[in-house]
Amino acid sequence: MKIHAFLMVSLLVSMPVAAEQNVEAEKLLTASLLTENSSDNTFSGKDQALLSAAESYNDRLAVPSLGCLLTPSLDILIASPIAGVIESVLVKKGGLVKEGEVLVKLRSEVEQATLKLNRAQAAYGQRTIKRNTELYQKNLISEQEKDEIIINNRLFGYEAEQTRALLKQKTIRSPLAGVVVETFLDPGEYVGEDPILNVVQLDPLYVEVVVPAKYYGEIAKGGIANVVLDKPWNSTHQATVDIVDQVLDAASGTFGVRLNLANPDYQLPAGLKCDITFAQKE
């Protein structure tokens, strides 16, 4: 009797468990049928659209956080357009310069003396034209003589313009607003083809990134990315994608991306390493 009672209790206890197992089995069977029927296109149009959107989303790869480097947007070696001797260098290493600011002056005594001579000749020519115009009106000189006087005066004017252009080349100005990185020559040294100064533009900065090729197409021009700087800045800045290389590097399996990062107060120096996170492409 004890054995039969024990079996009855065991059956009663196992019945709810069996019922739960049947429910789970029914769920699995239903899911299996739905999966099998999906290959027969038995999903509704709405279900098919949701499935396609999910598959498309899963096919996209989220670009992970990558290492990057801040570089100057322009890096220019300033040279002289003509040979000469440096008279003065008006900026120093590390100094800020404005666009159009005078950086270097070359010795120009000869050109200045030549310009004085050209001006004197042009003034004499003007007086000669005035006197000979009166003579021409009185038929005391020929038409040809009058033309020669006028042409000679024009030549004096052209020579003066040429000398002024040479003098202008003796003054070297900055083509950009930026920072002087290095000076290579000092006053008294001869200038030939070698550079005199190195000036860089730090606003904006370029953010250079090397991205694995499998993420090609996930970064678009005009997109936004967060640039994270380590100590001592501990800051995050937004940059805009400017260039996405159209040619992959087959050897490394990567492509390059360049972003613009505003730096109006020059608070961020070039040469900093950073981390960058791209917003997922819509």
Tab-separated table of N, CA, C and O in Angstrom, residues 77-184:
chain	number	residue	atom	x	y	z
A	77	LEU	N	56.588	75.707	-46.054
A	77	LEU	CA	57.963	76.192	-45.968
A	77	LEU	C	58.030	77.509	-46.738
A	77	LEU	O	57.787	77.544	-47.939
A	78	ILE	N	58.334	78.583	-46.032
A	78	ILE	CA	58.387	79.911	-46.631
A	78	ILE	C	59.766	80.136	-47.247
A	78	ILE	O	60.787	80.048	-46.551
A	79	ALA	N	59.798	80.439	-48.535
A	79	ALA	CA	61.047	80.708	-49.237
A	79	ALA	C	60.956	82.062	-49.926
A	79	ALA	O	59.894	82.695	-49.964
A	80	SER	N	62.081	82.506	-50.478
A	80	SER	CA	62.116	83.786	-51.181
A	80	SER	C	61.945	83.554	-52.672
A	80	SER	O	62.525	82.607	-53.227
A	81	PRO	N	61.152	84.392	-53.352
A	81	PRO	CA	61.005	84.236	-54.798
A	81	PRO	C	62.246	84.642	-55.579
A	81	PRO	O	62.391	84.297	-56.753
A	82	ILE	N	63.148	85.389	-54.920
A	82	ILE	CA	64.386	85.805	-55.581
A	82	ILE	C	65.555	85.592	-54.623
A	82	ILE	O	65.381	85.515	-53.404
A	83	ALA	N	66.750	85.508	-55.189
A	83	ALA	CA	67.950	85.363	-54.374
A	83	ALA	C	68.309	86.697	-53.739
A	83	ALA	O	67.975	87.772	-54.255
A	84	GLY	N	68.984	86.632	-52.596
A	84	GLY	CA	69.386	87.852	-51.921
A	84	GLY	C	69.972	87.567	-50.555
A	84	GLY	O	70.203	86.408	-50.189
A	85	VAL	N	70.188	88.624	-49.802
A	85	VAL	CA	70.742	88.526	-48.453
A	85	VAL	C	69.686	89.019	-47.467
A	85	VAL	O	69.064	90.067	-47.681
A	86	ILE	N	69.494	88.263	-46.380
A	86	ILE	CA	68.468	88.617	-45.398
A	86	ILE	C	68.887	89.857	-44.621
A	86	ILE	O	69.990	89.919	-44.067
A	87	GLU	N	67.990	90.827	-44.582
A	87	GLU	CA	68.216	92.032	-43.774
A	87	GLU	C	67.672	91.844	-42.368
A	87	GLU	O	68.327	92.185	-41.371
A	88	SER	N	66.462	91.265	-42.252
A	88	SER	CA	65.864	91.053	-40.931
A	88	SER	C	64.823	89.953	-40.998
A	88	SER	O	64.143	89.782	-42.020
A	89	VAL	N	64.711	89.196	-39.891
A	89	VAL	CA	63.651	88.211	-39.697
A	89	VAL	C	62.779	88.752	-38.572
A	89	VAL	O	63.239	88.909	-37.433
A	90	LEU	N	61.520	89.055	-38.870
A	90	LEU	CA	60.671	89.792	-37.940
A	90	LEU	C	59.828	88.902	-37.030
A	90	LEU	O	59.019	89.418	-36.247
A	91	VAL	N	59.968	87.584	-37.139
A	91	VAL	CA	59.203	86.663	-36.287
A	91	VAL	C	60.155	85.659	-35.658
A	91	VAL	O	61.290	85.471	-36.120
A	92	LYS	N	59.683	85.014	-34.605
A	92	LYS	CA	60.480	84.017	-33.912
A	92	LYS	C	59.750	82.674	-33.867
A	92	LYS	O	58.540	82.611	-34.070
A	93	LYS	N	60.492	81.650	-33.556
A	93	LYS	CA	59.908	80.318	-33.417
A	93	LYS	C	58.839	80.330	-32.328
A	93	LYS	O	59.045	80.850	-31.235
A	94	GLY	N	57.670	79.768	-32.656
A	94	GLY	CA	56.562	79.731	-31.708
A	94	GLY	C	55.658	80.938	-31.756
A	94	GLY	O	54.623	80.963	-31.089
A	95	GLY	N	56.031	81.950	-32.561
A	95	GLY	CA	55.223	83.156	-32.629
A	95	GLY	C	54.003	82.988	-33.512
A	95	GLY	O	54.014	82.239	-34.487
A	96	LEU	N	52.928	83.702	-33.164
A	96	LEU	CA	51.709	83.708	-33.969
A	96	LEU	C	51.842	84.749	-35.072
A	96	LEU	O	52.364	85.846	-34.847
A	97	VAL	N	51.373	84.417	-36.261
A	97	VAL	CA	51.424	85.351	-37.386
A	97	VAL	C	50.048	85.441	-38.028
A	97	VAL	O	49.268	84.493	-37.999
A	98	LYS	N	49.771	86.606	-38.612
A	98	LYS	CA	48.536	86.826	-39.332
A	98	LYS	C	48.789	86.725	-40.829
A	98	LYS	O	49.914	86.904	-41.293
A	99	GLU	N	47.740	86.450	-41.574
A	99	GLU	CA	47.868	86.406	-43.023
A	99	GLU	C	48.258	87.793	-43.537
A	99	GLU	O	47.642	88.796	-43.190
A	100	GLY	N	49.310	87.849	-44.357
A	100	GLY	CA	49.787	89.112	-44.908
A	100	GLY	C	50.831	89.802	-44.054
A	100	GLY	O	51.395	90.825	-44.473
A	101	GLU	N	51.111	89.293	-42.868
A	101	GLU	CA	52.103	89.917	-41.982
A	101	GLU	C	53.503	89.736	-42.558
A	101	GLU	O	53.849	88.684	-43.102
A	102	VAL	N	54.347	90.775	-42.404
A	102	VAL	CA	55.724	90.720	-42.912
A	102	VAL	C	56.544	89.770	-42.038
A	102	VAL	O	56.588	89.919	-40.806
A	103	LEU	N	57.187	88.802	-42.689
A	103	LEU	CA	58.012	87.827	-41.979
A	103	LEU	C	59.498	88.124	-42.116
A	103	LEU	O	60.246	88.071	-41.140
A	104	VAL	N	59.913	88.412	-43.342
A	104	VAL	CA	61.345	88.580	-43.643
A	104	VAL	C	61.521	89.733	-44.619
A	104	VAL	O	60.692	89.925	-45.521
A	105	LYS	N	62.603	90.486	-44.428
A	105	LYS	CA	62.987	91.504	-45.395
A	105	LYS	C	64.393	91.202	-45.911
A	105	LYS	O	65.278	90.857	-45.125
A	106	LEU	N	64.577	91.347	-47.234
A	106	LEU	CA	65.891	91.177	-47.845
A	106	LEU	C	66.512	92.550	-48.103
A	106	LEU	O	65.796	93.559	-48.240
A	107	ARG	N	67.815	92.576	-48.186
A	107	ARG	CA	68.496	93.839	-48.482
A	107	ARG	C	68.093	94.316	-49.872
A	107	ARG	O	68.058	93.534	-50.828
A	108	SER	N	67.777	95.609	-49.977
A	108	SER	CA	67.212	96.122	-51.229
A	108	SER	C	67.773	97.497	-51.599
A	108	SER	O	67.101	98.288	-52.257
A	109	GLU	N	69.021	97.796	-51.211
A	109	GLU	CA	69.586	99.110	-51.503
A	109	GLU	C	69.661	99.386	-52.999
A	109	GLU	O	69.360	100.497	-53.470
A	110	VAL	N	70.051	98.381	-53.754
A	110	VAL	CA	70.204	98.563	-55.201
A	110	VAL	C	68.856	98.859	-55.847
A	110	VAL	O	68.732	99.780	-56.674
A	111	GLU	N	67.833	98.111	-55.492
A	111	GLU	CA	66.506	98.323	-56.072
A	111	GLU	C	65.937	99.684	-55.687
A	111	GLU	O	65.291	100.355	-56.499
A	112	GLN	N	66.179	100.124	-54.451
A	112	GLN	CA	65.677	101.427	-54.035
A	112	GLN	C	66.352	102.552	-54.820
A	112	GLN	O	65.699	103.532	-55.224
A	113	ALA	N	67.668	102.419	-55.063
A	113	ALA	CA	68.384	103.425	-55.862
A	113	ALA	C	67.898	103.410	-57.305
A	113	ALA	O	67.727	104.478	-57.928
A	114	THR	N	67.637	102.212	-57.829
A	114	THR	CA	67.141	102.103	-59.202
A	114	THR	C	65.770	102.741	-59.333
A	114	THR	O	65.460	103.399	-60.334
A	115	LEU	N	64.924	102.558	-58.305
A	115	LEU	CA	63.590	103.155	-58.346
A	115	LEU	C	63.668	104.682	-58.352
A	115	LEU	O	62.910	105.350	-59.064
A	116	LYS	N	64.598	105.262	-57.600
A	116	LYS	CA	64.779	106.714	-57.605
A	116	LYS	C	65.168	107.193	-59.000
A	116	LYS	O	64.676	108.223	-59.493
A	117	LEU	N	66.068	106.444	-59.645
A	117	LEU	CA	66.485	106.801	-60.992
A	117	LEU	C	65.308	106.713	-61.962
A	117	LEU	O	65.117	107.612	-62.799
A	118	ASN	N	64.509	105.648	-61.849
A	118	ASN	CA	63.351	105.488	-62.737
A	118	ASN	C	62.358	106.623	-62.565
A	118	ASN	O	61.798	107.136	-63.541
A	119	ARG	N	62.129	107.022	-61.333
A	119	ARG	CA	61.192	108.122	-61.076
A	119	ARG	C	61.716	109.436	-61.653
A	119	ARG	O	60.958	110.240	-62.220
A	120	ALA	N	63.022	109.660	-61.509
A	120	ALA	CA	63.602	110.890	-62.069
A	120	ALA	C	63.488	110.898	-63.588
A	120	ALA	O	63.149	111.926	-64.198
A	121	GLN	N	63.736	109.751	-64.200
A	121	GLN	CA	63.622	109.662	-65.658
A	121	GLN	C	62.180	109.882	-66.109
A	121	GLN	O	61.930	110.561	-67.116
A	122	ALA	N	61.221	109.306	-65.353
A	122	ALA	CA	59.815	109.479	-65.726
A	122	ALA	C	59.397	110.935	-65.587
A	122	ALA	O	58.669	111.481	-66.430
A	123	ALA	N	59.874	111.608	-64.534
A	123	ALA	CA	59.540	113.024	-64.355
A	123	ALA	C	60.148	113.873	-65.472
A	123	ALA	O	59.487	114.793	-66.004
A	124	TYR	N	61.392	113.570	-65.834
A	124	TYR	CA	62.034	114.291	-66.946
A	124	TYR	C	61.269	114.045	-68.242
A	124	TYR	O	61.070	114.968	-69.049
A	125	GLY	N	60.811	112.824	-68.436
A	125	GLY	CA	60.055	112.509	-69.650
A	125	GLY	C	58.754	113.292	-69.731
A	125	GLY	O	58.353	113.740	-70.816
A	126	GLN	N	58.093	113.453	-68.601
A	126	GLN	CA	56.847	114.226	-68.594
A	126	GLN	C	57.102	115.680	-69.000
A	126	GLN	O	56.344	116.267	-69.785
A	127	ARG	N	58.184	116.262	-68.476
A	127	ARG	CA	58.507	117.631	-68.839
A	127	ARG	C	58.874	117.735	-70.323
A	127	ARG	O	58.512	118.703	-71.013
A	128	THR	N	59.581	116.706	-70.821
A	128	THR	CA	59.968	116.705	-72.236
A	128	THR	C	58.739	116.636	-73.133
A	128	THR	O	58.649	117.324	-74.158
A	129	ILE	N	57.781	115.802	-72.739
A	129	ILE	CA	56.554	115.692	-73.538
A	129	ILE	C	55.828	117.029	-73.575
A	129	ILE	O	55.339	117.475	-74.619
A	130	LYS	N	55.761	117.694	-72.421
A	130	LYS	CA	55.056	118.971	-72.358
A	130	LYS	C	55.713	120.016	-73.265
A	130	LYS	O	55.036	120.732	-74.019
A	131	ARG	N	57.048	120.094	-73.225
A	131	ARG	CA	57.745	121.076	-74.056
A	131	ARG	C	57.576	120.764	-75.534
A	131	ARG	O	57.312	121.640	-76.362
A	132	ASN	N	57.701	119.453	-75.884
A	132	ASN	CA	57.652	119.080	-77.294
A	132	ASN	C	56.232	119.111	-77.853
A	132	ASN	O	56.051	119.200	-79.070
A	133	THR	N	55.242	119.031	-76.969
A	133	THR	CA	53.866	119.182	-77.450
A	133	THR	C	53.661	120.590	-77.996
A	133	THR	O	53.023	120.779	-79.048
A	134	GLU	N	54.215	121.560	-77.304
A	134	GLU	CA	54.116	122.943	-77.783
A	134	GLU	C	54.866	123.124	-79.099
A	134	GLU	O	54.384	123.815	-80.017
A	135	LEU	N	56.041	122.487	-79.200
A	135	LEU	CA	56.803	122.568	-80.448
A	135	LEU	C	56.056	121.877	-81.588
A	135	LEU	O	56.072	122.345	-82.745
A	136	TYR	N	55.389	120.747	-81.259
A	136	TYR	CA	54.658	120.024	-82.301
A	136	TYR	C	53.482	120.852	-82.806
A	136	TYR	O	53.169	120.883	-83.999
A	137	GLN	N	52.810	121.521	-81.870
A	137	GLN	CA	51.681	122.368	-82.273
A	137	GLN	C	52.123	123.526	-83.172
A	137	GLN	O	51.354	124.014	-83.998
A	138	LYS	N	53.376	123.924	-83.017
A	138	LYS	CA	53.914	124.990	-83.873
A	138	LYS	C	54.614	124.427	-85.107
A	138	LYS	O	55.282	125.180	-85.843
A	139	ASN	N	54.494	123.086	-85.298
A	139	ASN	CA	55.103	122.396	-86.438
A	139	ASN	C	56.623	122.527	-86.450
A	139	ASN	O	57.267	122.580	-87.520
A	140	LEU	N	57.217	122.562	-85.240
A	140	LEU	CA	58.672	122.659	-85.154
A	140	LEU	C	59.332	121.284	-85.037
A	140	LEU	O	60.553	121.174	-85.209
A	141	ILE	N	58.553	120.226	-84.705
A	141	ILE	CA	59.061	118.854	-84.709
A	141	ILE	C	58.074	117.981	-85.463
A	141	ILE	O	56.886	118.326	-85.603
A	142	SER	N	58.590	116.842	-85.935
A	142	SER	CA	57.751	115.958	-86.741
A	142	SER	C	56.891	115.052	-85.846
A	142	SER	O	57.107	114.948	-84.625
A	143	GLU	N	55.947	114.369	-86.478
A	143	GLU	CA	55.097	113.395	-85.776
A	143	GLU	C	55.927	112.254	-85.208
A	143	GLU	O	55.683	111.771	-84.097
A	144	GLN	N	56.925	111.830	-85.965
A	144	GLN	CA	57.773	110.725	-85.521
A	144	GLN	C	58.573	111.109	-84.279
A	144	GLN	O	58.700	110.317	-83.338
A	145	GLU	N	59.124	112.306	-84.255
A	145	GLU	CA	59.881	112.752	-83.098
A	145	GLU	C	58.986	112.839	-81.859
A	145	GLU	O	59.403	112.495	-80.736
A	146	LYS	N	57.787	113.299	-82.051
A	146	LYS	CA	56.837	113.374	-80.934
A	146	LYS	C	56.545	111.981	-80.377
A	146	LYS	O	56.537	111.770	-79.153
A	147	ASP	N	56.305	110.990	-81.259
A	147	ASP	CA	56.012	109.619	-80.821
A	147	ASP	C	57.182	109.015	-80.063
A	147	ASP	O	57.006	108.299	-79.068
A	148	GLU	N	58.397	109.274	-80.533
A	148	GLU	CA	59.582	108.733	-79.857
A	148	GLU	C	59.694	109.284	-78.440
A	148	GLU	O	60.043	108.558	-77.495
A	149	ILE	N	59.407	110.562	-78.271
A	149	ILE	CA	59.467	111.175	-76.938
A	149	ILE	C	58.434	110.529	-76.008
A	149	ILE	O	58.722	110.202	-74.847
A	150	ILE	N	57.223	110.334	-76.511
A	150	ILE	CA	56.155	109.730	-75.701
A	150	ILE	C	56.491	108.285	-75.340
A	150	ILE	O	56.320	107.849	-74.184
A	151	ILE	N	56.997	107.514	-76.310
A	151	ILE	CA	57.324	106.105	-76.059
A	151	ILE	C	58.457	105.987	-75.042
A	151	ILE	O	58.426	105.128	-74.139
A	152	ASN	N	59.479	106.842	-75.167
A	152	ASN	CA	60.586	106.811	-74.202
A	152	ASN	C	60.083	107.093	-72.787
A	152	ASN	O	60.526	106.465	-71.816
A	153	ASN	N	59.153	108.018	-72.651
A	153	ASN	CA	58.599	108.315	-71.328
A	153	ASN	C	57.823	107.124	-70.778
A	153	ASN	O	57.887	106.832	-69.579
A	154	ARG	N	57.107	106.422	-71.654
A	154	ARG	CA	56.389	105.220	-71.216
A	154	ARG	C	57.361	104.143	-70.744
A	154	ARG	O	57.100	103.438	-69.758
A	155	LEU	N	58.470	104.025	-71.427
A	155	LEU	CA	59.470	103.032	-71.027
A	155	LEU	C	60.015	103.346	-69.639
A	155	LEU	O	60.244	102.445	-68.834
A	156	PHE	N	60.229	104.629	-69.355
A	156	PHE	CA	60.671	105.021	-68.022
A	156	PHE	C	59.641	104.587	-66.975
A	156	PHE	O	59.992	104.104	-65.891
A	157	GLY	N	58.364	104.751	-67.288
A	157	GLY	CA	57.309	104.332	-66.370
A	157	GLY	C	57.287	102.823	-66.163
A	157	GLY	O	57.119	102.341	-65.043
A	158	TYR	N	57.483	102.057	-67.255
A	158	TYR	CA	57.514	100.596	-67.150
A	158	TYR	C	58.699	100.131	-66.311
A	158	TYR	O	58.598	99.178	-65.521
A	159	GLU	N	59.842	100.796	-66.480
A	159	GLU	CA	61.015	100.424	-65.694
A	159	GLU	C	60.787	100.684	-64.211
A	159	GLU	O	61.222	99.909	-63.353
A	160	ALA	N	60.093	101.780	-63.911
A	160	ALA	CA	59.779	102.073	-62.513
A	160	ALA	C	58.855	101.009	-61.926
A	160	ALA	O	59.043	100.559	-60.780
A	161	GLU	N	57.859	100.546	-62.686
A	161	GLU	CA	56.965	99.478	-62.225
A	161	GLU	C	57.734	98.186	-61.991
A	161	GLU	O	57.477	97.459	-61.025
A	162	GLN	N	58.667	97.879	-62.880
A	162	GLN	CA	59.471	96.672	-62.717
A	162	GLN	C	60.305	96.736	-61.442
A	162	GLN	O	60.399	95.750	-60.697
A	163	THR	N	60.887	97.877	-61.171
A	163	THR	CA	61.700	98.036	-59.959
A	163	THR	C	60.842	97.908	-58.710
A	163	THR	O	61.245	97.306	-57.714
A	164	ARG	N	59.641	98.503	-58.740
A	164	ARG	CA	58.728	98.374	-57.598
A	164	ARG	C	58.350	96.912	-57.360
A	164	ARG	O	58.226	96.471	-56.211
A	165	ALA	N	58.172	96.150	-58.445
A	165	ALA	CA	57.846	94.728	-58.296
A	165	ALA	C	59.011	93.963	-57.659
A	165	ALA	O	58.803	93.085	-56.812
A	166	LEU	N	60.248	94.311	-58.059
A	166	LEU	CA	61.421	93.672	-57.448
A	166	LEU	C	61.521	94.011	-55.965
A	166	LEU	O	61.847	93.160	-55.138
A	167	LEU	N	61.228	95.275	-55.628
A	167	LEU	CA	61.246	95.675	-54.223
A	167	LEU	C	60.190	94.913	-53.421
A	167	LEU	O	60.422	94.534	-52.268
A	168	LYS	N	59.025	94.701	-54.019
A	168	LYS	CA	57.965	93.975	-53.334
A	168	LYS	C	58.390	92.540	-53.015
A	168	LYS	O	58.042	91.997	-51.964
A	169	GLN	N	59.150	91.934	-53.917
A	169	GLN	CA	59.633	90.575	-53.679
A	169	GLN	C	60.667	90.511	-52.568
A	169	GLN	O	60.916	89.452	-52.008
A	170	LYS	N	61.276	91.632	-52.244
A	170	LYS	CA	62.258	91.669	-51.165
A	170	LYS	C	61.596	91.629	-49.791
A	170	LYS	O	62.261	91.447	-48.782
A	171	THR	N	60.291	91.840	-49.758
A	171	THR	CA	59.524	91.759	-48.508
A	171	THR	C	58.656	90.511	-48.564
A	171	THR	O	57.756	90.400	-49.396
A	172	ILE	N	58.910	89.553	-47.674
A	172	ILE	CA	58.219	88.259	-47.690
A	172	ILE	C	57.135	88.269	-46.619
A	172	ILE	O	57.417	88.490	-45.434
A	173	ARG	N	55.900	88.020	-47.033
A	173	ARG	CA	54.751	88.051	-46.134
A	173	ARG	C	54.186	86.646	-45.929
A	173	ARG	O	54.379	85.756	-46.755
A	174	SER	N	53.452	86.480	-44.834
A	174	SER	CA	52.860	85.180	-44.519
A	174	SER	C	51.635	84.930	-45.389
A	174	SER	O	50.743	85.779	-45.464
A	175	PRO	N	51.553	83.768	-46.042
A	175	PRO	CA	50.377	83.456	-46.847
A	175	PRO	C	49.197	82.935	-46.031
A	175	PRO	O	48.130	82.677	-46.584
A	176	LEU	N	49.382	82.766	-44.710
A	176	LEU	CA	48.322	82.207	-43.875
A	176	LEU	C	48.444	82.723	-42.454
A	176	LEU	O	49.465	83.305	-42.064
A	177	ALA	N	47.383	82.518	-41.675
A	177	ALA	CA	47.407	82.795	-40.237
A	177	ALA	C	47.767	81.513	-39.515
A	177	ALA	O	47.139	80.468	-39.730
A	178	GLY	N	48.796	81.573	-38.684
A	178	GLY	CA	49.216	80.346	-38.020
A	178	GLY	C	50.335	80.585	-37.034
A	178	GLY	O	50.431	81.641	-36.405
A	179	VAL	N	51.204	79.581	-36.915
A	179	VAL	CA	52.285	79.582	-35.933
A	179	VAL	C	53.597	79.283	-36.641
A	179	VAL	O	53.660	78.414	-37.517
A	180	VAL	N	54.652	80.001	-36.248
A	180	VAL	CA	55.993	79.738	-36.781
A	180	VAL	C	56.561	78.523	-36.053
A	180	VAL	O	56.737	78.535	-34.829
A	181	VAL	N	56.836	77.470	-36.809
A	181	VAL	CA	57.356	76.241	-36.216
A	181	VAL	C	58.874	76.267	-36.135
A	181	VAL	O	59.473	75.805	-35.162
A	182	GLU	N	59.525	76.829	-37.162
A	182	GLU	CA	60.985	76.814	-37.205
A	182	GLU	C	61.483	77.946	-38.080
A	182	GLU	O	60.828	78.355	-39.039
A	183	THR	N	62.659	78.492	-37.719
A	183	THR	CA	63.369	79.452	-38.568
A	183	THR	C	64.692	78.803	-38.965
A	183	THR	O	65.401	78.270	-38.113
A	184	PHE	N	65.005	78.869	-40.253
A	184	PHE	CA	66.190	78.178	-40.761
A	184	PHE	C	67.354	79.110	-41.066
A	184	PHE	O	68.502	78.684	-41.068
